[in-house]
Amino acid sequence: MSAETIIDVRNVSKWYGAFQVLTDINLKVRKGERIVICGPSGSGKSTLIRCFNRLEAHQEGEIVVNGINLHAKMRNVSDVRRNVGMVFQHFNLFPHMTVLMNCMVGPMWISGVPEAEARARALKYLERVRIPEQANKFPVQLSGGQQQRVAIARSLCMQPAVMLFDEPTSALDPEMVSEVLETMTALAKDGMTMVCVTHEMGFARAVADRVIFMNGGQIVEEATPDEFFTSPKHERTQVFLSQILKH
Amino acid sequence: MLYPDTVESVVLVHQPRFVATMFAAALVVFTVFNLTGTTMGELMRPVIGEPLQSGFYGRFAIALVIAALFCLNIVLIGFASLKIQIAIVWIELLLVFLAFFQTFHLSLPFIEQKLPFLIAQGLVTTVYVSAISIAIASLIAILGAVAKLSTNGFAYAIASFYTSFFRGLPLLMQVYLIYLGLPQLGIIIDAVPAGILALSLCYGAYMTEIFRSGIQSIDRGQWEASRSIGFGFGLTMRKIILPQALPVIIPPTGNQFISMLKDSSLVSVIGVWELMFLARTLGQKTFQHMEMLISAAMLYWIMSICLELIQSRIERHYARSKVR
């Protein structure tokens, strides 16, 4: 299988001051692949995916996204970011804009899409996440699950090459988790390249091509969901799985 | 609004203890102040006889009546709804003020004669000096706030030096320094531009701090979301951060606007014919200082009220996206 590589991470290390958060990470994300990253809190999984669109800087190694090498002196970081959608734990919708505007501003201001087309595109993706009827409301008027789906639509409107999800369901009420996961599953079915940091093991099992387990800033295990859940190789993975699957 | 509990407390002005205390306090105060020589004494003539000769009995009787009326008044107001309460108390306080001014025996014809000039020259000058200064100060404030938050050493140093200096000197001194100091450098500057410059620089320094705190109050996630879409710094600032910071910035900025409107009176010392300058000079010839000062005071107040109304309108506009 030699599909086009979208994200190529080579020997990446990162420090916060003296504390090393990422140690020698190697990872390839190919076009159309769905990758789930899990691990205990503080294991560096969020930090890692935030490096993929340079919201965080890495100090050693190389990250190449869509053929562009990420480094401190790059002048085209915007070219990377417009092609990498990101969904945050706390949604981070723009509260002073309507849902529709939230989805329109990216294409209009970054890609120079005319307003009418941006509107059509926004409505299309809001339809896709199944909330077109909320288009003219402000984010605070929506439930958490709806807000997160708008956030997904906002990222989709940029028509990105890859979508990053940073614990998208962690801040949601249990009832709203499923509506967001369904949206993400539908997205995966359509062939979107996705990297998800999540603890939703059911989602990982159903959707992921690969599951990556991180601990202490290192990739401990990388396996297909079947292998990962039925016969995890490392002891740390077994402990982690027994902890979160026990309930 | 403070937190309104769902359980109503007993209305304060309907508690006998409170009313009795107010009654006693009013009685004491008005007995101590001798009101027999005032209109109140005249009104009480049928009861106490010749007011000026009524002595302690007269004073006590007057105080008793005033205290009784006062308590009746607050008890009755206690029954009204919130809006009517506010209106009545405003009107009563205004009437008390009018009664107070009445004691000055102001010459109304004199005020009538001078008022048009006071408005056409003084008020207009005050308004345009303040308006221009406010506009410039806001611009300075945005630049200053961004500079103070930046990681650029030069920008930070210049901005912090600027705010420290102009917040640290009395405004009056800045007015003098600019008007009298700049000509030393060969820059001859008229009184009005000098005043505008001093006001803008001084208020720009204060507003820099307001804008900075407003920008800082916006959640980091907003920056991250904006940057992750691909927006650059300028776009993020203009379209994402500042619009959200405005509701935080507006109440203290409104304060600054009102304060600046009044502080513009300080430029009268360099001979700008604004409201304060005219109020002092117009009454001088005939020693009718009080007439002009009170007229000017009322004009300042009216302008401030206008600004307050504008501010509350803007605040209501920005409350839109917060409504659930």
XYZ file of C-alpha atoms in Angstrom:
571
model
C 0.000 0.000 0.000
C 1.635 3.207 -1.072
C -1.012 5.870 -0.635
C 0.049 9.487 -0.431
C 1.416 10.470 2.989
C -0.384 13.444 4.503
C 1.429 13.736 7.802
C 4.942 12.456 8.224
C 6.431 12.622 11.711
C 10.114 11.670 12.015
C 12.036 11.387 15.291
C 10.136 14.226 16.908
C 10.948 15.339 20.444
C 9.532 18.236 22.382
C 10.277 19.848 25.723
C 8.425 22.266 27.986
C 11.447 23.824 29.647
C 13.347 20.898 31.130
C 10.386 18.537 30.950
C 10.284 16.275 27.914
C 6.715 15.828 26.660
C 7.438 13.967 23.423
C 10.253 11.513 22.904
C 11.346 10.320 19.475
C 7.923 10.036 17.882
C 7.637 8.420 14.450
C 4.311 8.313 12.676
C 2.962 8.327 9.134
C -0.620 9.244 8.322
C -1.633 8.238 4.804
C -4.472 9.673 2.775
C -7.794 8.215 3.830
C -6.437 6.696 6.995
C -8.245 6.954 10.342
C -5.962 6.951 13.322
C -6.996 6.972 16.961
C -4.490 8.062 19.561
C -5.208 7.130 23.157
C -3.336 7.008 26.403
C -3.436 8.215 29.978
C -3.673 11.958 30.634
C -0.335 13.720 30.389
C 0.979 11.198 27.913
C 1.486 13.869 25.247
C -1.233 12.796 22.811
C -2.913 16.220 22.570
C 0.462 17.923 22.390
C 1.416 15.642 19.501
C -1.572 16.430 17.316
C -1.284 20.129 18.147
C 2.182 19.918 16.591
C 0.604 18.785 13.316
C -0.724 22.301 12.587
C 2.025 24.042 14.502
C -0.151 25.231 17.376
C 2.761 23.761 19.313
C 6.414 23.789 18.308
C 8.607 20.698 18.331
C 12.305 21.056 19.049
C 13.801 17.989 17.381
C 12.943 15.886 14.373
C 10.775 16.699 11.389
C 7.065 17.043 10.773
C 5.988 17.280 7.145
C 2.321 18.043 6.509
C 1.014 17.975 2.948
C 4.569 18.241 1.728
C 5.367 21.303 3.824
C 8.028 21.016 6.500
C 6.983 22.649 9.797
C 9.633 24.752 11.498
C 9.975 27.985 13.444
C 10.937 30.201 10.524
C 8.329 29.012 8.034
C 6.417 31.801 6.278
C 3.594 29.634 4.933
C 2.142 28.182 8.112
C -1.235 29.434 6.939
C -1.002 27.101 3.902
C -0.651 24.195 6.295
C -3.407 25.271 8.636
C -6.033 25.846 5.947
C -5.562 22.227 4.910
C -5.647 20.813 8.412
C -8.999 21.026 10.181
C -8.940 20.973 13.948
C -11.738 20.227 16.396
C -11.121 21.150 20.006
C -12.270 19.697 23.294
C -14.053 22.945 24.189
C -15.411 23.607 20.659
C -13.950 27.147 20.551
C -16.676 28.459 18.279
C -16.615 32.226 17.783
C -19.367 33.333 20.187
C -19.950 36.728 18.543
C -20.900 35.198 15.189
C -23.878 33.150 14.177
C -23.394 29.468 13.441
C -23.547 30.223 9.733
C -20.923 32.964 9.971
C -18.684 30.668 12.008
C -18.687 28.343 9.032
C -18.392 31.060 6.377
C -15.502 33.166 7.644
C -12.740 30.630 6.984
C -13.469 30.116 3.290
C -14.246 33.822 2.785
C -11.200 35.307 4.506
C -8.615 32.631 3.812
C -9.535 31.007 0.528
C -11.185 34.076 -0.989
C -14.430 32.237 -1.657
C -17.252 34.654 -2.638
C -19.901 35.169 0.044
C -22.712 33.380 -1.775
C -20.577 30.329 -2.393
C -19.286 30.340 1.193
C -22.897 30.437 2.398
C -23.882 27.535 0.182
C -20.880 25.571 1.325
C -21.578 26.329 5.007
C -25.186 25.196 4.628
C -24.043 22.042 2.867
C -21.752 21.054 5.721
C -24.240 22.090 8.402
C -26.655 19.766 6.618
C -23.989 17.098 6.736
C -23.643 17.413 10.539
C -27.457 17.524 10.673
C -28.077 20.999 12.127
C -28.984 23.272 9.196
C -31.946 24.623 11.193
C -29.596 26.214 13.771
C -27.717 28.250 11.163
C -28.875 31.651 12.351
C -28.453 31.054 16.070
C -25.491 32.060 18.178
C -23.285 29.304 19.592
C -24.396 29.855 23.222
C -27.948 28.988 22.206
C -26.865 25.479 21.211
C -26.210 22.388 23.306
C -22.672 21.104 23.704
C -23.173 18.343 21.172
C -24.611 20.757 18.633
C -21.750 23.184 19.204
C -19.223 20.451 18.605
C -20.961 19.451 15.382
C -20.869 23.086 14.258
C -17.162 23.088 15.051
C -16.768 20.037 12.818
C -18.752 21.751 10.046
C -16.597 24.865 10.438
C -13.479 22.811 9.859
C -15.041 20.912 6.945
C -15.895 24.178 5.205
C -12.169 24.690 4.666
C -12.230 21.363 2.782
C -9.131 20.158 4.613
C -6.868 17.284 3.620
C -6.907 15.933 7.143
C -9.019 16.487 10.266
C -7.530 16.516 13.751
C -9.811 15.810 16.704
C -8.516 16.753 20.146
C -10.713 14.892 22.639
C -13.883 16.093 20.882
C -16.288 14.379 23.263
C -14.540 14.870 26.610
C -16.434 18.037 27.517
C -19.848 16.676 26.545
C -22.717 15.206 28.509
C -22.957 11.430 28.012
C -26.118 11.779 25.917
C -24.439 14.151 23.480
C -21.350 12.052 22.966
C -23.079 9.690 20.568
C -24.371 12.408 18.225
C -20.833 13.731 17.817
C -19.378 10.248 17.365
C -22.012 9.452 14.735
C -21.013 12.582 12.856
C -17.363 11.557 13.027
C -18.166 8.019 11.917
C -20.082 9.347 8.923
C -17.107 11.503 8.077
C -14.802 8.485 8.259
C -17.111 6.531 5.950
C -16.787 9.321 3.385
C -13.060 8.734 3.309
C -11.825 11.723 5.317
C -8.304 11.367 6.679
C -8.629 11.661 10.449
C -6.406 11.703 13.509
C -8.461 11.477 16.703
C -7.294 11.792 20.259
C -10.118 10.153 22.148
C -11.031 7.751 24.913
C -14.059 6.458 23.051
C -12.903 2.893 22.591
C -16.093 1.847 20.821
C -15.407 4.501 18.197
C -11.794 3.367 17.927
C -12.800 -0.229 17.410
C -15.428 0.605 14.798
C -13.672 3.296 12.790
C -9.913 3.269 13.261
C -7.455 1.734 10.823
C -4.761 1.980 13.471
C -4.810 2.623 17.197
C -1.810 4.287 18.759
C -1.201 4.063 22.464
C 0.985 6.716 24.050
C 2.502 6.835 27.497
C 5.025 9.248 28.964
C 5.532 11.066 25.667
C 6.316 7.927 23.683
C 4.389 5.725 21.306
C 4.171 2.481 23.224
C 2.022 0.453 20.897
C 0.677 0.767 17.397
C -1.781 -1.834 16.140
C -4.974 -2.497 14.274
C -8.035 -2.163 16.534
C -8.487 -5.918 16.593
C -4.969 -6.576 17.768
C -5.044 -3.643 20.105
C -8.161 -4.662 21.986
C -7.834 -8.438 21.899
C -4.124 -8.961 22.375
C -2.278 -5.826 23.485
C 1.428 -6.538 23.607
C 2.645 -4.135 26.213
C 1.882 -4.351 29.888
C 1.145 -0.605 30.124
C -1.452 -0.962 27.371
C -3.074 -3.872 29.149
C -3.305 -1.872 32.404
C -4.758 1.120 30.540
C -7.341 -0.976 28.720
C -8.353 -2.827 31.872
C -8.813 0.546 33.609
C -11.049 2.137 30.997
C -12.945 -0.972 29.893
C -13.722 -2.147 33.410
C -16.946 -0.132 33.740
C -27.991 43.048 38.523
C -26.942 41.485 41.776
C -28.063 37.923 42.305
C -31.847 38.137 42.810
C -33.011 35.476 45.220
C -36.350 33.848 44.569
C -37.449 34.472 48.150
C -38.488 38.075 48.689
C -37.029 39.793 51.708
C -39.118 42.160 53.813
C -39.133 45.618 52.189
C -36.659 47.644 54.201
C -38.685 50.856 54.178
C -41.689 48.964 55.579
C -39.888 47.768 58.669
C -41.075 49.782 61.686
C -37.585 49.874 63.151
C -36.115 51.350 59.981
C -38.877 53.920 59.595
C -38.607 54.915 63.263
C -34.843 55.323 62.924
C -35.206 57.465 59.813
C -37.867 59.550 61.551
C -35.642 60.128 64.587
C -32.642 60.968 62.419
C -34.619 63.466 60.322
C -36.085 65.016 63.467
C -32.631 65.534 64.992
C -31.044 66.853 61.793
C -33.779 69.381 61.046
C -34.007 70.499 64.669
C -30.288 71.210 64.664
C -30.476 73.131 61.369
C -32.530 76.226 61.938
C -35.112 76.371 59.158
C -37.318 79.080 60.701
C -35.927 81.709 58.315
C -36.770 79.712 55.151
C -39.861 79.075 53.069
C -40.578 76.205 55.400
C -40.868 78.683 58.313
C -43.282 80.810 56.292
C -45.445 77.775 55.503
C -45.597 76.932 59.208
C -46.606 80.460 60.272
C -50.234 79.485 61.116
C -48.959 76.922 63.627
C -45.895 78.504 65.165
C -46.711 82.205 64.791
C -43.937 84.619 63.738
C -41.275 82.116 62.550
C -38.206 84.057 63.629
C -39.507 84.459 67.163
C -40.792 80.911 67.586
C -37.500 79.688 69.095
C -37.006 76.025 69.867
C -40.732 75.276 69.604
C -40.775 76.520 66.022
C -37.673 74.585 65.028
C -38.983 71.414 66.594
C -42.407 71.768 64.962
C -40.848 72.291 61.539
C -38.529 69.300 62.012
C -41.468 67.174 63.121
C -43.449 68.007 59.977
C -40.484 67.410 57.679
C -39.636 64.103 59.390
C -43.255 62.938 59.129
C -43.470 63.886 55.425
C -40.129 62.242 54.739
C -41.118 58.956 56.375
C -44.534 58.936 54.700
C -42.748 59.500 51.416
C -40.338 56.572 51.735
C -43.059 54.233 52.998
C -45.272 55.113 50.019
C -42.410 54.738 47.546
C -41.849 51.280 49.031
C -45.194 50.161 47.587
C -44.418 51.213 44.019
C -42.913 48.994 41.329
C -39.191 49.159 40.563
C -39.428 51.501 37.575
C -41.776 53.937 39.335
C -39.561 53.887 42.418
C -36.561 54.842 40.331
C -38.470 57.616 38.562
C -39.910 59.106 41.771
C -36.596 59.078 43.618
C -34.860 60.727 40.634
C -37.513 63.449 40.460
C -37.409 64.082 44.205
C -33.625 64.345 44.258
C -33.805 66.779 41.344
C -36.362 68.881 43.223
C -34.101 68.953 46.282
C -31.306 70.168 44.014
C -33.530 72.868 42.546
C -34.513 73.991 46.032
C -30.827 74.157 46.902
C -30.054 76.340 43.868
C -33.087 78.469 44.700
C -31.255 79.614 47.837
C -28.518 81.159 45.658
C -31.041 83.657 44.231
C -29.611 83.201 40.756
C -30.355 85.823 38.135
C -32.282 83.917 35.496
C -32.334 86.744 32.923
C -28.534 86.858 33.111
C -28.336 83.114 32.457
C -30.801 83.441 29.584
C -28.740 86.199 28.076
C -25.405 84.346 28.260
C -26.558 80.779 27.671
C -26.666 80.896 23.847
C -23.032 82.010 23.693
C -22.045 79.525 26.382
C -23.512 76.758 24.239
C -22.519 77.986 20.778
C -18.914 78.672 21.733
C -18.159 76.770 24.951
C -20.181 73.599 24.621
C -19.324 73.162 20.965
C -15.606 73.565 21.663
C -15.761 71.138 24.572
C -17.593 68.580 22.473
C -15.279 68.709 19.500
C -12.106 68.783 21.562
C -13.331 65.749 23.522
C -14.594 63.906 20.477
C -11.332 64.259 18.565
C -9.326 63.361 21.663
C -11.457 60.292 22.317
C -10.993 59.075 18.748
C -7.221 59.538 18.876
C -7.000 58.028 22.377
C -8.857 54.906 21.192
C -6.422 54.462 18.308
C -3.450 54.907 20.622
C -5.043 52.453 23.050
C -5.355 49.650 20.486
C -1.763 50.124 19.328
C -0.539 50.406 22.917
C -2.420 47.317 24.051
C -1.089 45.203 21.189
C 2.433 46.510 21.841
C 2.188 45.742 25.549
C 1.053 42.203 24.812
C 3.631 41.587 22.107
C 6.900 39.745 22.491
C 8.700 42.541 20.650
C 11.055 44.198 23.125
C 11.005 47.595 21.417
C 7.245 47.736 21.208
C 6.799 46.644 24.796
C 9.390 49.091 26.093
C 7.940 52.043 24.196
C 4.378 51.210 25.198
C 5.140 50.629 28.857
C 7.274 53.802 29.024
C 4.439 55.722 27.429
C 1.724 54.432 29.774
C 3.934 54.867 32.808
C 4.826 58.470 31.877
C 1.388 59.700 30.896
C -0.409 57.972 33.718
C 2.187 59.241 36.132
C 1.946 62.977 35.445
C -1.019 65.161 36.361
C -3.032 65.976 33.254
C -2.833 69.677 34.057
C 0.959 69.439 33.968
C 0.852 67.602 30.618
C -1.277 70.387 29.191
C 1.285 72.967 30.303
C 4.245 70.860 29.198
C 2.866 70.397 25.703
C 1.675 73.970 25.249
C 4.722 75.673 26.741
C 7.339 72.961 26.193
C 6.919 72.145 22.505
C 7.693 75.739 21.367
C 11.117 75.266 23.016
C 11.729 72.591 20.378
C 10.679 75.010 17.704
C 7.227 73.489 17.314
C 4.693 76.260 17.711
C 1.354 74.749 18.530
C -2.017 76.424 18.991
C -3.943 76.074 22.200
C -6.643 73.777 20.784
C -4.270 71.236 19.144
C -2.112 71.330 22.284
C -5.149 70.553 24.418
C -6.261 67.756 22.108
C -2.745 66.303 22.098
C -2.509 66.332 25.894
C -5.956 64.783 26.359
C -5.351 62.077 23.718
C -1.968 61.100 25.087
C -3.138 60.993 28.690
C -6.354 59.081 28.029
C -4.649 56.882 25.460
C -2.395 55.702 28.278
C -5.294 54.815 30.556
C -7.243 53.202 27.751
C -4.197 51.165 26.712
C -4.499 49.356 30.021
C -8.252 48.889 29.567
C -7.808 47.467 26.058
C -4.965 45.248 27.220
C -7.041 43.708 29.989
C -9.963 43.323 27.572
C -7.821 41.472 25.043
C -6.342 39.308 27.778
C -9.795 38.361 29.019
C -10.463 36.415 25.815
C -9.978 32.679 26.140
C -6.820 31.212 24.587
C -9.029 28.764 22.725
C -10.322 31.598 20.544
C -6.794 32.382 19.391
C -6.126 28.699 18.760
C -9.349 28.173 16.824
C -8.689 31.263 14.735
C -5.061 30.430 14.028
C -5.921 26.787 13.295
C -8.287 27.921 10.532
C -5.358 29.804 9.089
C -6.150 33.400 10.085
C -3.086 35.548 10.611
C -2.467 37.822 13.561
C -4.183 40.913 12.121
C -7.299 39.071 11.029
C -7.549 37.234 14.340
C -7.198 40.480 16.250
C -9.644 42.503 14.167
C -12.332 39.934 13.524
C -12.126 37.474 16.407
C -10.475 38.950 19.484
C -11.372 42.665 19.470
C -15.101 42.151 18.750
C -15.241 39.836 21.754
C -13.125 42.121 23.904
C -15.364 45.130 23.185
C -18.151 44.164 25.614
C -15.473 43.906 28.310
C -13.824 47.135 27.212
C -16.912 49.293 26.784
C -18.054 49.913 30.390
C -14.669 51.197 31.616
C -14.143 53.025 28.307
C -17.494 54.770 28.730
C -16.208 55.845 32.102
C -13.101 57.245 30.454
C -15.160 59.119 27.866
C -17.229 60.813 30.548
C -14.137 61.550 32.559
C -12.395 62.990 29.484
C -15.396 65.194 28.704
C -14.987 66.816 32.090
C -11.208 66.817 32.105
C -11.312 68.767 28.866
C -12.044 71.685 31.207
C -8.345 71.585 32.110
C -7.420 72.964 28.695
C -9.108 76.204 29.772
C -5.829 77.072 31.508
C -4.150 77.571 28.132
C -6.948 79.827 26.973
C -9.137 77.543 24.892
C -12.605 79.040 24.818
C -14.368 75.932 25.994
C -17.178 75.597 28.505
C -15.160 75.974 31.695
C -13.177 78.952 30.383
C -16.324 80.807 29.383
C -18.096 79.909 32.621
C -15.323 81.587 34.558
C -14.922 84.638 32.335
C -18.524 85.448 31.406
C -19.622 85.911 35.006
C -16.531 87.821 36.065
C -17.505 91.321 34.898
C -20.697 91.454 36.914
C -19.571 89.149 39.723
C -22.258 86.687 38.710
C -19.967 83.679 39.040
C -22.539 81.277 40.421
C -24.949 81.719 37.498
C -22.355 80.749 34.915
C -20.718 78.013 36.949
C -24.038 76.320 37.645
C -25.112 76.640 33.990
C -21.843 75.086 32.869
C -22.171 72.355 35.495
C -25.632 71.496 34.185
C -24.337 71.415 30.599
C -21.526 69.033 31.595
C -24.045 66.851 33.370
C -26.400 66.742 30.394
C -23.534 65.776 28.089
C -22.496 63.033 30.504
C -26.037 61.701 30.583
C -26.015 61.546 26.790
C -22.793 59.526 26.896
C -24.269 57.226 29.559
C -27.271 56.579 27.319
C -25.068 55.841 24.324
C -22.980 53.486 26.464
C -25.991 51.540 27.704
C -27.247 51.225 24.114
C -23.931 49.796 22.961
C -23.827 47.420 25.917
C -27.292 46.182 25.040
C -26.178 45.670 21.438
C -23.286 43.465 22.527
C -25.450 41.525 24.992
C -27.068 39.931 21.885
C -24.732 36.976 21.522
C -24.958 36.243 25.255
C -28.732 35.710 25.281
C -29.596 32.068 25.734
